[in-house]
Amino acid sequence: MKPFYFSKRKLQLVPAAIILIALAISTSTFAQTITTFDAPGAGTGPFQGTSALDIDPSGRTIGFFRDANNVRHGFSRSKDGTFTIFDAPGAGTAAGQGTRAYATNSSGSITGHFTDSSNVAHGYVRSKEGVITVFDAPGAGTGASQGTFPFNSPNLINPEGAITGYYVDSAFALHGFVRDKNGIITTFDAPGAGTGANQGTQSFAITPGGDVTGFYFDATSAVHGFLRDANGLITTFDLPGGGTGPQQGTFGGGFAPNGSILGVLVDANTVNHGFLLNKDGTVTTFDAPDAGTGFDQGTLPWGINTNQAITGWYVDNAYVSHGFVRDSNGVLTEFDVPGAGTGLFQGTTVYNIAPNGAVAGYYLDSNNVFHGFVREPAGQ
């Protein structure tokens, strides 16, 4: 849920998909089975490779990979290991460009964004049949690192096909949007959102009923959470313990089935803590037992399932990342994917959790190469 910035042009859609099978490796450790995988065509150099970013109830994972030329390509991987590789029409083919897939729904649709040859970002949705529709939010900038971003969350698309995200305008300010199932885009700004470069509103999750949560940066670049209901009413919130400096505060970023908001609280020392804000206003904060307590360390929850089990990762005192699952009773289990690196900024990153408790993410190995994984719970 912490901020990332990337980045208009309307393009005709022509689906591109290649069905391939990649080798998967399964490792059983205690009450878990971890399968690691690399998408066909993924690069093997530093910061190349495969990033799995969402998992659906069938065990299908989606994400993107960086090839040997550092170009990104979307993928869908079925539970049996079959890959579908795709590129959005108009996606650039130079280093740092290409297609990113972030979220999928129960209908098999996938959303994310792509960067074109001018380094401008455009949103897209890919149907289960492989048809890709490109879209741009009204007001999105057309310069490099501007444009439309369904970005970095597994909760960007609901079962009806409505999509949320944000766009970056020509002054590099951020604004939220919702694109309904018919393709109509509504833009919005949270009250109090700043209007300077890298300030404004970022939406990160949408419920089946159309409520949206996310966060905004004010004029001092401090961060505040918001909830926008399906009628457009926006409520902002700040949780106790949040810092008030730049990049500190309350990052709303996900929904539990009962409407509770999942997110990250960044304190006055820029340490990350997980939170769950219930609809009645009560707040539960939590930290992984081995989470670091230094600058930009701590606990980063990213996904929650229908049983209110939460997953994500924590950063330890040596800036190594590790996965965790927190069950509905608050019991938190830490884990590492075999092969994950133990050096600075390496390790295990977890993005979402399926109803059966399976989680998906990626790890960065000791050579700084990315690999996807799925961790199945006991008995699966």
CSV table of C-alpha atoms in Angstrom, one decimal:
chain,number,residue,atom,x,y,z
A,1,MET,CA,0.0,0.0,0.0
A,2,LYS,CA,3.0,2.3,0.2
A,3,PRO,CA,3.3,4.7,-2.7
A,4,PHE,CA,4.8,4.0,-6.1
A,5,TYR,CA,4.8,6.2,-9.2
A,6,PHE,CA,4.7,5.2,-12.8
A,7,SER,CA,2.7,6.2,-15.4
A,8,LYS,CA,-2.5,8.2,-22.6
A,9,ARG,CA,-3.2,7.2,-25.8
A,10,LYS,CA,-6.1,5.1,-27.1
A,11,LEU,CA,-5.2,1.8,-28.7
A,12,GLN,CA,-7.1,-0.9,-30.5
A,13,LEU,CA,-7.0,-4.2,-28.8
A,14,VAL,CA,-5.6,-7.4,-30.2
A,15,PRO,CA,-5.0,-10.2,-27.7
A,16,ALA,CA,-1.6,-11.8,-27.7
A,17,ALA,CA,-1.2,-15.0,-25.7
A,18,ILE,CA,1.2,-17.9,-25.8
A,19,ILE,CA,0.5,-21.1,-23.9
A,20,LEU,CA,3.5,-22.6,-22.4
A,21,ILE,CA,4.5,-25.0,-19.6
A,22,ALA,CA,7.3,-24.1,-17.2
A,23,LEU,CA,9.1,-26.3,-14.7
A,24,ALA,CA,7.8,-25.9,-11.2
A,25,ILE,CA,9.7,-27.1,-8.1
A,26,SER,CA,7.7,-28.2,-4.9
A,27,THR,CA,9.3,-28.1,-1.5
A,28,SER,CA,7.5,-29.4,1.6
A,29,THR,CA,8.4,-27.8,4.9
A,30,PHE,CA,6.4,-28.5,8.1
A,31,ALA,CA,2.7,-27.7,7.4
A,32,GLN,CA,3.2,-26.2,4.0
A,33,THR,CA,4.0,-27.0,0.4
A,34,ILE,CA,5.8,-24.3,-1.6
A,35,THR,CA,6.0,-24.4,-5.4
A,36,THR,CA,8.4,-22.1,-7.0
A,37,PHE,CA,8.3,-21.2,-10.7
A,38,ASP,CA,9.7,-19.1,-13.5
A,39,ALA,CA,7.7,-17.8,-16.5
A,40,PRO,CA,8.9,-18.9,-19.9
A,41,GLY,CA,11.1,-16.1,-21.3
A,42,ALA,CA,11.9,-14.7,-17.9
A,43,GLY,CA,15.4,-13.2,-17.6
A,44,THR,CA,18.0,-14.5,-15.3
A,45,GLY,CA,20.0,-11.4,-14.7
A,46,PRO,CA,19.8,-9.1,-11.7
A,47,PHE,CA,16.3,-7.7,-11.1
A,48,GLN,CA,14.9,-9.8,-13.9
A,49,GLY,CA,12.6,-12.8,-13.5
A,50,THR,CA,9.1,-13.6,-12.4
A,51,SER,CA,6.8,-11.8,-9.9
A,52,ALA,CA,3.5,-13.5,-8.9
A,53,LEU,CA,1.1,-10.9,-7.6
A,54,ASP,CA,-2.4,-12.5,-7.1
A,55,ILE,CA,-4.0,-15.9,-6.7
A,56,ASP,CA,-7.7,-16.8,-7.3
A,57,PRO,CA,-9.8,-19.6,-5.6
A,58,SER,CA,-8.8,-22.1,-8.3
A,59,GLY,CA,-5.1,-21.6,-7.5
A,60,ARG,CA,-4.4,-19.6,-10.7
A,61,THR,CA,-1.7,-17.0,-10.2
A,62,ILE,CA,-1.1,-13.9,-12.3
A,63,GLY,CA,1.7,-11.4,-12.5
A,64,PHE,CA,4.4,-10.3,-14.8
A,65,PHE,CA,8.0,-11.0,-15.6
A,66,ARG,CA,11.0,-9.1,-16.8
A,67,ASP,CA,12.9,-10.6,-19.8
A,68,ALA,CA,16.6,-10.5,-20.6
A,69,ASN,CA,16.1,-7.0,-22.0
A,70,ASN,CA,14.2,-5.8,-18.9
A,71,VAL,CA,10.9,-5.6,-20.8
A,72,ARG,CA,7.8,-6.6,-18.8
A,73,HIS,CA,5.2,-9.2,-19.9
A,74,GLY,CA,2.0,-10.3,-18.2
A,75,PHE,CA,1.3,-13.9,-17.3
A,76,SER,CA,-1.4,-16.2,-16.0
A,77,ARG,CA,-0.4,-19.5,-14.5
A,78,SER,CA,-3.0,-22.3,-13.8
A,79,LYS,CA,-2.6,-24.5,-10.8
A,80,ASP,CA,-1.2,-27.3,-13.1
A,81,GLY,CA,1.7,-25.1,-14.2
A,82,THR,CA,0.4,-24.0,-17.6
A,83,PHE,CA,1.4,-20.5,-18.5
A,84,THR,CA,-0.4,-17.9,-20.7
A,85,ILE,CA,1.9,-15.0,-21.6
A,86,PHE,CA,0.4,-11.8,-22.9
A,87,ASP,CA,1.3,-8.2,-23.9
A,88,ALA,CA,-1.2,-5.3,-24.0
A,89,PRO,CA,-1.5,-3.8,-27.5
A,90,GLY,CA,0.7,-0.7,-27.6
A,91,ALA,CA,3.0,-1.8,-24.9
A,92,GLY,CA,6.6,-0.6,-25.3
A,93,THR,CA,9.4,-3.0,-26.0
A,94,ALA,CA,12.4,-1.1,-24.5
A,95,ALA,CA,13.9,-1.7,-21.1
A,96,GLY,CA,11.5,-0.6,-18.3
A,97,GLN,CA,8.5,-0.7,-20.6
A,98,GLY,CA,5.9,-3.4,-21.2
A,99,THR,CA,2.9,-5.0,-19.5
A,100,ARG,CA,2.3,-5.5,-15.7
A,101,ALA,CA,-0.6,-7.6,-14.4
A,102,TYR,CA,-1.6,-7.0,-10.8
A,103,ALA,CA,-5.1,-8.3,-10.0
A,104,THR,CA,-7.6,-10.9,-11.1
A,105,ASN,CA,-11.2,-11.7,-10.2
A,106,SER,CA,-13.4,-14.8,-10.0
A,107,SER,CA,-14.5,-14.3,-13.6
A,108,GLY,CA,-10.9,-14.7,-14.8
A,109,SER,CA,-10.4,-11.0,-15.8
A,110,ILE,CA,-7.0,-9.5,-15.2
A,111,THR,CA,-6.1,-5.8,-14.8
A,112,GLY,CA,-3.0,-3.8,-14.5
A,113,HIS,CA,-1.2,-1.2,-16.6
A,114,PHE,CA,1.4,-1.0,-19.4
A,115,THR,CA,4.0,1.5,-20.3
A,116,ASP,CA,4.2,2.5,-24.0
A,117,SER,CA,7.2,3.5,-26.1
A,118,SER,CA,7.0,7.1,-24.7
A,119,ASN,CA,7.0,5.7,-21.1
A,120,VAL,CA,3.3,6.8,-20.6
A,121,ALA,CA,1.1,4.4,-18.6
A,122,HIS,CA,-2.3,3.1,-19.7
A,123,GLY,CA,-4.8,0.9,-17.8
A,124,TYR,CA,-6.1,-2.3,-19.3
A,125,VAL,CA,-8.4,-5.2,-18.5
A,126,ARG,CA,-8.0,-8.7,-20.1
A,127,SER,CA,-11.0,-10.9,-20.3
A,128,LYS,CA,-11.0,-14.6,-19.5
A,129,GLU,CA,-11.1,-15.2,-23.3
A,130,GLY,CA,-7.9,-13.1,-23.8
A,131,VAL,CA,-9.5,-9.9,-25.2
A,132,ILE,CA,-7.6,-6.8,-23.9
A,133,THR,CA,-9.3,-3.5,-23.5
A,134,VAL,CA,-7.1,-0.4,-23.0
A,135,PHE,CA,-8.4,2.6,-21.1
A,136,ASP,CA,-7.2,6.0,-19.9
A,137,ALA,CA,-8.7,8.1,-17.1
A,138,PRO,CA,-9.9,11.5,-18.1
A,139,GLY,CA,-7.3,14.1,-17.1
A,140,ALA,CA,-4.4,11.6,-17.1
A,141,GLY,CA,-1.1,13.1,-18.3
A,142,THR,CA,0.6,12.2,-21.5
A,143,GLY,CA,4.2,12.7,-20.6
A,144,ALA,CA,6.7,10.2,-19.4
A,145,SER,CA,5.8,8.6,-16.0
A,146,GLN,CA,2.3,10.0,-16.3
A,147,GLY,CA,-0.9,8.3,-17.2
A,148,THR,CA,-3.3,5.7,-15.8
A,149,PHE,CA,-2.3,3.2,-13.1
A,150,PRO,CA,-4.3,0.2,-11.8
A,151,PHE,CA,-1.2,-0.6,-9.7
A,152,ASN,CA,0.4,-2.8,-7.1
A,153,SER,CA,-2.6,-4.3,-5.4
A,154,PRO,CA,-4.4,-7.6,-5.7
A,155,ASN,CA,-7.7,-5.9,-4.9
A,156,LEU,CA,-8.0,-3.6,-8.0
A,157,ILE,CA,-10.9,-5.4,-9.7
A,158,ASN,CA,-14.1,-6.7,-8.1
A,159,PRO,CA,-16.2,-9.7,-9.2
A,160,GLU,CA,-18.4,-7.5,-11.5
A,161,GLY,CA,-15.4,-6.2,-13.3
A,162,ALA,CA,-15.2,-2.7,-11.8
A,163,ILE,CA,-11.6,-1.5,-11.5
A,164,THR,CA,-10.0,1.1,-9.3
A,165,GLY,CA,-6.6,2.8,-9.4
A,166,TYR,CA,-5.1,6.3,-9.8
A,167,TYR,CA,-3.9,8.5,-12.5
A,168,VAL,CA,-1.0,11.0,-12.7
A,169,ASP,CA,-1.8,14.3,-14.3
A,170,SER,CA,0.5,16.6,-16.4
A,171,ALA,CA,1.7,18.3,-13.1
A,172,PHE,CA,2.5,14.8,-11.6
A,173,ALA,CA,-0.3,15.1,-9.1
A,174,LEU,CA,-2.3,11.9,-8.2
A,175,HIS,CA,-6.1,11.4,-8.5
A,176,GLY,CA,-8.3,8.3,-7.8
A,177,PHE,CA,-10.6,6.7,-10.3
A,178,VAL,CA,-13.2,4.0,-10.6
A,179,ARG,CA,-14.0,2.3,-13.9
A,180,ASP,CA,-17.4,0.5,-13.8
A,181,LYS,CA,-18.2,-2.8,-15.5
A,182,ASN,CA,-19.5,-0.8,-18.5
A,183,GLY,CA,-16.3,1.1,-18.9
A,184,ILE,CA,-17.5,4.4,-17.5
A,185,ILE,CA,-14.7,6.1,-15.5
A,186,THR,CA,-15.3,8.4,-12.5
A,187,THR,CA,-12.4,10.4,-11.1
A,188,PHE,CA,-12.2,11.7,-7.6
A,189,ASP,CA,-9.9,13.4,-5.0
A,190,ALA,CA,-10.0,12.8,-1.3
A,191,PRO,CA,-10.7,15.9,0.8
A,192,GLY,CA,-7.4,17.4,1.9
A,193,ALA,CA,-5.3,15.8,-0.8
A,194,GLY,CA,-2.3,17.8,-1.9
A,195,THR,CA,-2.0,19.1,-5.4
A,196,GLY,CA,1.7,19.2,-5.9
A,197,ALA,CA,3.9,16.7,-7.6
A,198,ASN,CA,3.7,13.3,-6.0
A,199,GLN,CA,0.8,14.4,-3.8
A,200,GLY,CA,-2.9,13.5,-4.2
A,201,THR,CA,-5.1,10.4,-4.1
A,202,GLN,CA,-4.2,6.8,-4.7
A,203,SER,CA,-7.0,4.1,-4.6
A,204,PHE,CA,-6.0,0.5,-4.0
A,205,ALA,CA,-9.0,-1.7,-3.4
A,206,ILE,CA,-12.6,-2.1,-4.4
A,207,THR,CA,-15.4,-4.2,-2.8
A,208,PRO,CA,-18.1,-6.2,-4.7
A,209,GLY,CA,-20.5,-3.4,-3.9
A,210,GLY,CA,-18.2,-0.6,-5.2
A,211,ASP,CA,-16.7,0.9,-2.1
A,212,VAL,CA,-13.1,2.0,-2.5
A,213,THR,CA,-10.2,2.5,-0.1
A,214,GLY,CA,-6.7,3.9,-0.4
A,215,PHE,CA,-4.8,6.8,0.9
A,216,TYR,CA,-3.8,10.4,0.0
A,217,PHE,CA,-0.8,12.6,0.4
A,218,ASP,CA,-1.6,16.1,1.8
A,219,ALA,CA,0.3,19.3,1.0
A,220,THR,CA,3.1,18.2,3.4
A,221,SER,CA,3.3,14.7,1.9
A,222,ALA,CA,1.9,13.1,5.1
A,223,VAL,CA,-0.4,10.2,4.4
A,224,HIS,CA,-4.1,9.7,5.4
A,225,GLY,CA,-6.5,6.8,4.7
A,226,PHE,CA,-9.9,7.2,3.0
A,227,LEU,CA,-13.0,5.2,2.3
A,228,ARG,CA,-15.2,6.2,-0.7
A,229,ASP,CA,-18.6,4.5,-0.7
A,230,ALA,CA,-20.4,3.4,-3.8
A,231,ASN,CA,-22.4,6.7,-3.9
A,232,GLY,CA,-19.2,8.7,-3.9
A,233,LEU,CA,-19.1,9.9,-0.3
A,234,ILE,CA,-15.5,10.0,1.0
A,235,THR,CA,-14.6,9.6,4.6
A,236,THR,CA,-10.9,10.2,5.6
A,237,PHE,CA,-9.2,8.6,8.7
A,238,ASP,CA,-6.0,8.7,10.6
A,239,LEU,CA,-5.2,5.9,13.0
A,240,PRO,CA,-3.5,6.4,16.4
A,241,GLY,CA,0.2,5.9,16.3
A,242,GLY,CA,0.6,7.2,12.7
A,243,GLY,CA,3.4,9.6,12.1
A,244,THR,CA,2.8,13.1,10.6
A,245,GLY,CA,5.9,13.6,8.6
A,246,PRO,CA,6.4,13.0,4.8
A,247,GLN,CA,5.5,9.5,3.8
A,248,GLN,CA,4.2,8.7,7.3
A,249,GLY,CA,0.7,8.1,8.5
A,250,THR,CA,-2.2,5.8,7.5
A,251,PHE,CA,-2.1,3.8,4.2
A,252,GLY,CA,-5.5,2.2,3.5
A,253,GLY,CA,-5.1,-0.6,1.0
A,254,GLY,CA,-7.5,-3.6,1.2
A,255,PHE,CA,-10.8,-4.9,2.3
A,256,ALA,CA,-12.0,-7.8,4.4
A,257,PRO,CA,-15.3,-9.4,3.3
A,258,ASN,CA,-17.1,-7.7,6.2
A,259,GLY,CA,-15.9,-4.3,5.0
A,260,SER,CA,-13.0,-3.9,7.5
A,261,ILE,CA,-10.1,-2.0,6.0
A,262,LEU,CA,-6.6,-3.6,5.9
A,263,GLY,CA,-3.5,-1.4,5.7
A,264,VAL,CA,-0.2,-0.2,6.8
A,265,LEU,CA,0.4,2.3,9.6
A,266,VAL,CA,3.8,4.2,9.4
A,267,ASP,CA,4.8,5.7,12.7
A,268,ALA,CA,6.9,8.8,13.5
A,269,ASN,CA,10.1,6.7,13.0
A,270,THR,CA,9.0,5.5,9.6
A,271,VAL,CA,8.5,1.9,10.9
A,272,ASN,CA,5.7,-0.1,9.3
A,273,HIS,CA,2.9,-1.8,11.2
A,274,GLY,CA,-0.1,-3.8,10.0
A,275,PHE,CA,-3.7,-2.7,10.9
A,276,LEU,CA,-7.3,-3.8,10.5
A,277,LEU,CA,-9.9,-1.1,10.9
A,278,ASN,CA,-13.3,-2.5,11.6
A,279,LYS,CA,-16.6,-0.9,10.5
A,280,ASP,CA,-17.4,0.0,14.1
A,281,GLY,CA,-14.2,2.0,14.3
A,282,THR,CA,-12.2,-0.4,16.4
A,283,VAL,CA,-8.6,-0.9,15.3
A,284,THR,CA,-6.3,-3.9,15.6
A,285,THR,CA,-2.6,-3.3,14.9
A,286,PHE,CA,-0.1,-6.1,14.6
A,287,ASP,CA,3.6,-6.8,13.9
A,288,ALA,CA,5.4,-10.0,12.9
A,289,PRO,CA,7.5,-11.2,15.8
A,290,ASP,CA,10.8,-10.8,14.0
A,291,ALA,CA,9.9,-7.6,12.1
A,292,GLY,CA,12.6,-4.9,12.3
A,293,THR,CA,12.1,-1.6,14.2
A,294,GLY,CA,14.4,0.6,12.1
A,295,PHE,CA,13.6,3.1,9.3
A,296,ASP,CA,11.3,1.5,6.6
A,297,GLN,CA,11.4,-1.9,8.3
A,298,GLY,CA,8.5,-3.6,10.0
A,299,THR,CA,5.3,-5.4,8.9
A,300,LEU,CA,3.5,-4.9,5.5
A,301,PRO,CA,0.1,-6.8,5.1
A,302,TRP,CA,-1.0,-6.9,1.5
A,303,GLY,CA,-3.9,-9.5,1.1
A,304,ILE,CA,-6.9,-10.8,3.1
A,305,ASN,CA,-9.2,-13.6,2.2
A,306,THR,CA,-12.9,-14.5,2.9
A,307,ASN,CA,-11.9,-16.1,6.2
A,308,GLN,CA,-10.1,-12.9,7.3
A,309,ALA,CA,-6.7,-14.5,7.1
A,310,ILE,CA,-4.1,-11.9,6.3
A,311,THR,CA,-0.8,-12.3,4.4
A,312,GLY,CA,2.1,-10.0,3.5
A,313,TRP,CA,5.7,-9.7,4.4
A,314,TYR,CA,7.9,-8.1,7.0
A,315,VAL,CA,11.3,-6.5,6.7
A,316,ASP,CA,13.8,-7.5,9.5
A,317,ASN,CA,16.6,-5.5,11.1
A,318,ALA,CA,19.0,-6.4,8.2
A,319,TYR,CA,16.5,-5.3,5.5
A,320,VAL,CA,15.7,-8.9,4.5
A,321,SER,CA,12.1,-9.7,3.7
A,322,HIS,CA,10.1,-12.7,5.0
A,323,GLY,CA,6.5,-13.9,4.4
A,324,PHE,CA,3.8,-14.2,7.0
A,325,VAL,CA,0.2,-15.5,7.3
A,326,ARG,CA,-1.9,-14.2,10.2
A,327,ASP,CA,-5.1,-16.3,10.8
A,328,SER,CA,-8.5,-15.0,11.9
A,329,ASN,CA,-7.6,-15.6,15.5
A,330,GLY,CA,-4.5,-13.4,15.3
A,331,VAL,CA,-1.9,-16.2,15.2
A,332,LEU,CA,0.9,-15.1,12.9
A,333,THR,CA,3.2,-17.6,11.1
A,334,GLU,CA,6.4,-16.5,9.5
A,335,PHE,CA,8.0,-18.3,6.5
A,336,ASP,CA,10.7,-18.1,3.9
A,337,VAL,CA,10.7,-19.6,0.4
A,338,PRO,CA,13.6,-22.0,-0.1
A,339,GLY,CA,16.1,-20.3,-2.3
A,340,ALA,CA,15.3,-16.8,-1.1
A,341,GLY,CA,18.3,-14.6,-0.7
A,342,THR,CA,19.4,-13.4,2.8
A,343,GLY,CA,21.2,-10.2,1.7
A,344,LEU,CA,20.2,-6.6,1.7
A,345,PHE,CA,16.7,-6.1,0.2
A,346,GLN,CA,16.4,-9.8,-0.8
A,347,GLY,CA,14.0,-12.4,0.6
A,348,THR,CA,10.3,-13.3,0.4
A,349,THR,CA,7.5,-11.0,-0.6
A,350,VAL,CA,3.8,-12.1,-0.4
A,351,TYR,CA,0.9,-10.4,-2.2
A,352,ASN,CA,-2.4,-12.2,-1.7
A,353,ILE,CA,-4.2,-15.2,-0.1
A,354,ALA,CA,-6.9,-17.5,-1.6
A,355,PRO,CA,-9.9,-18.6,0.3
A,356,ASN,CA,-8.2,-22.0,1.1
A,357,GLY,CA,-5.2,-20.2,2.6
A,358,ALA,CA,-2.8,-20.6,-0.4
A,359,VAL,CA,-0.6,-17.5,-0.8
A,360,ALA,CA,1.2,-16.2,-3.8
A,361,GLY,CA,4.2,-13.9,-4.2
A,362,TYR,CA,7.8,-13.8,-5.3
A,363,TYR,CA,11.3,-14.1,-3.8
A,364,LEU,CA,14.5,-12.4,-4.7
A,365,ASP,CA,17.4,-14.8,-4.6
A,366,SER,CA,21.1,-14.3,-3.7
A,367,ASN,CA,21.8,-13.1,-7.3
A,368,ASN,CA,18.9,-10.6,-7.2
A,369,VAL,CA,16.7,-12.6,-9.6
A,370,PHE,CA,13.0,-12.8,-9.1
A,371,HIS,CA,11.0,-16.1,-8.9
A,372,GLY,CA,7.3,-16.7,-8.4
A,373,PHE,CA,5.9,-19.0,-5.7
A,374,VAL,CA,2.7,-20.5,-4.3
A,375,ARG,CA,2.6,-21.7,-0.7
A,376,GLU,CA,-0.2,-24.2,0.0
A,377,PRO,CA,-1.5,-24.8,3.6
A,378,ALA,CA,-1.4,-28.2,5.2
A,379,GLY,CA,-3.6,-30.8,3.6
A,380,GLN,CA,-3.9,-29.1,0.2
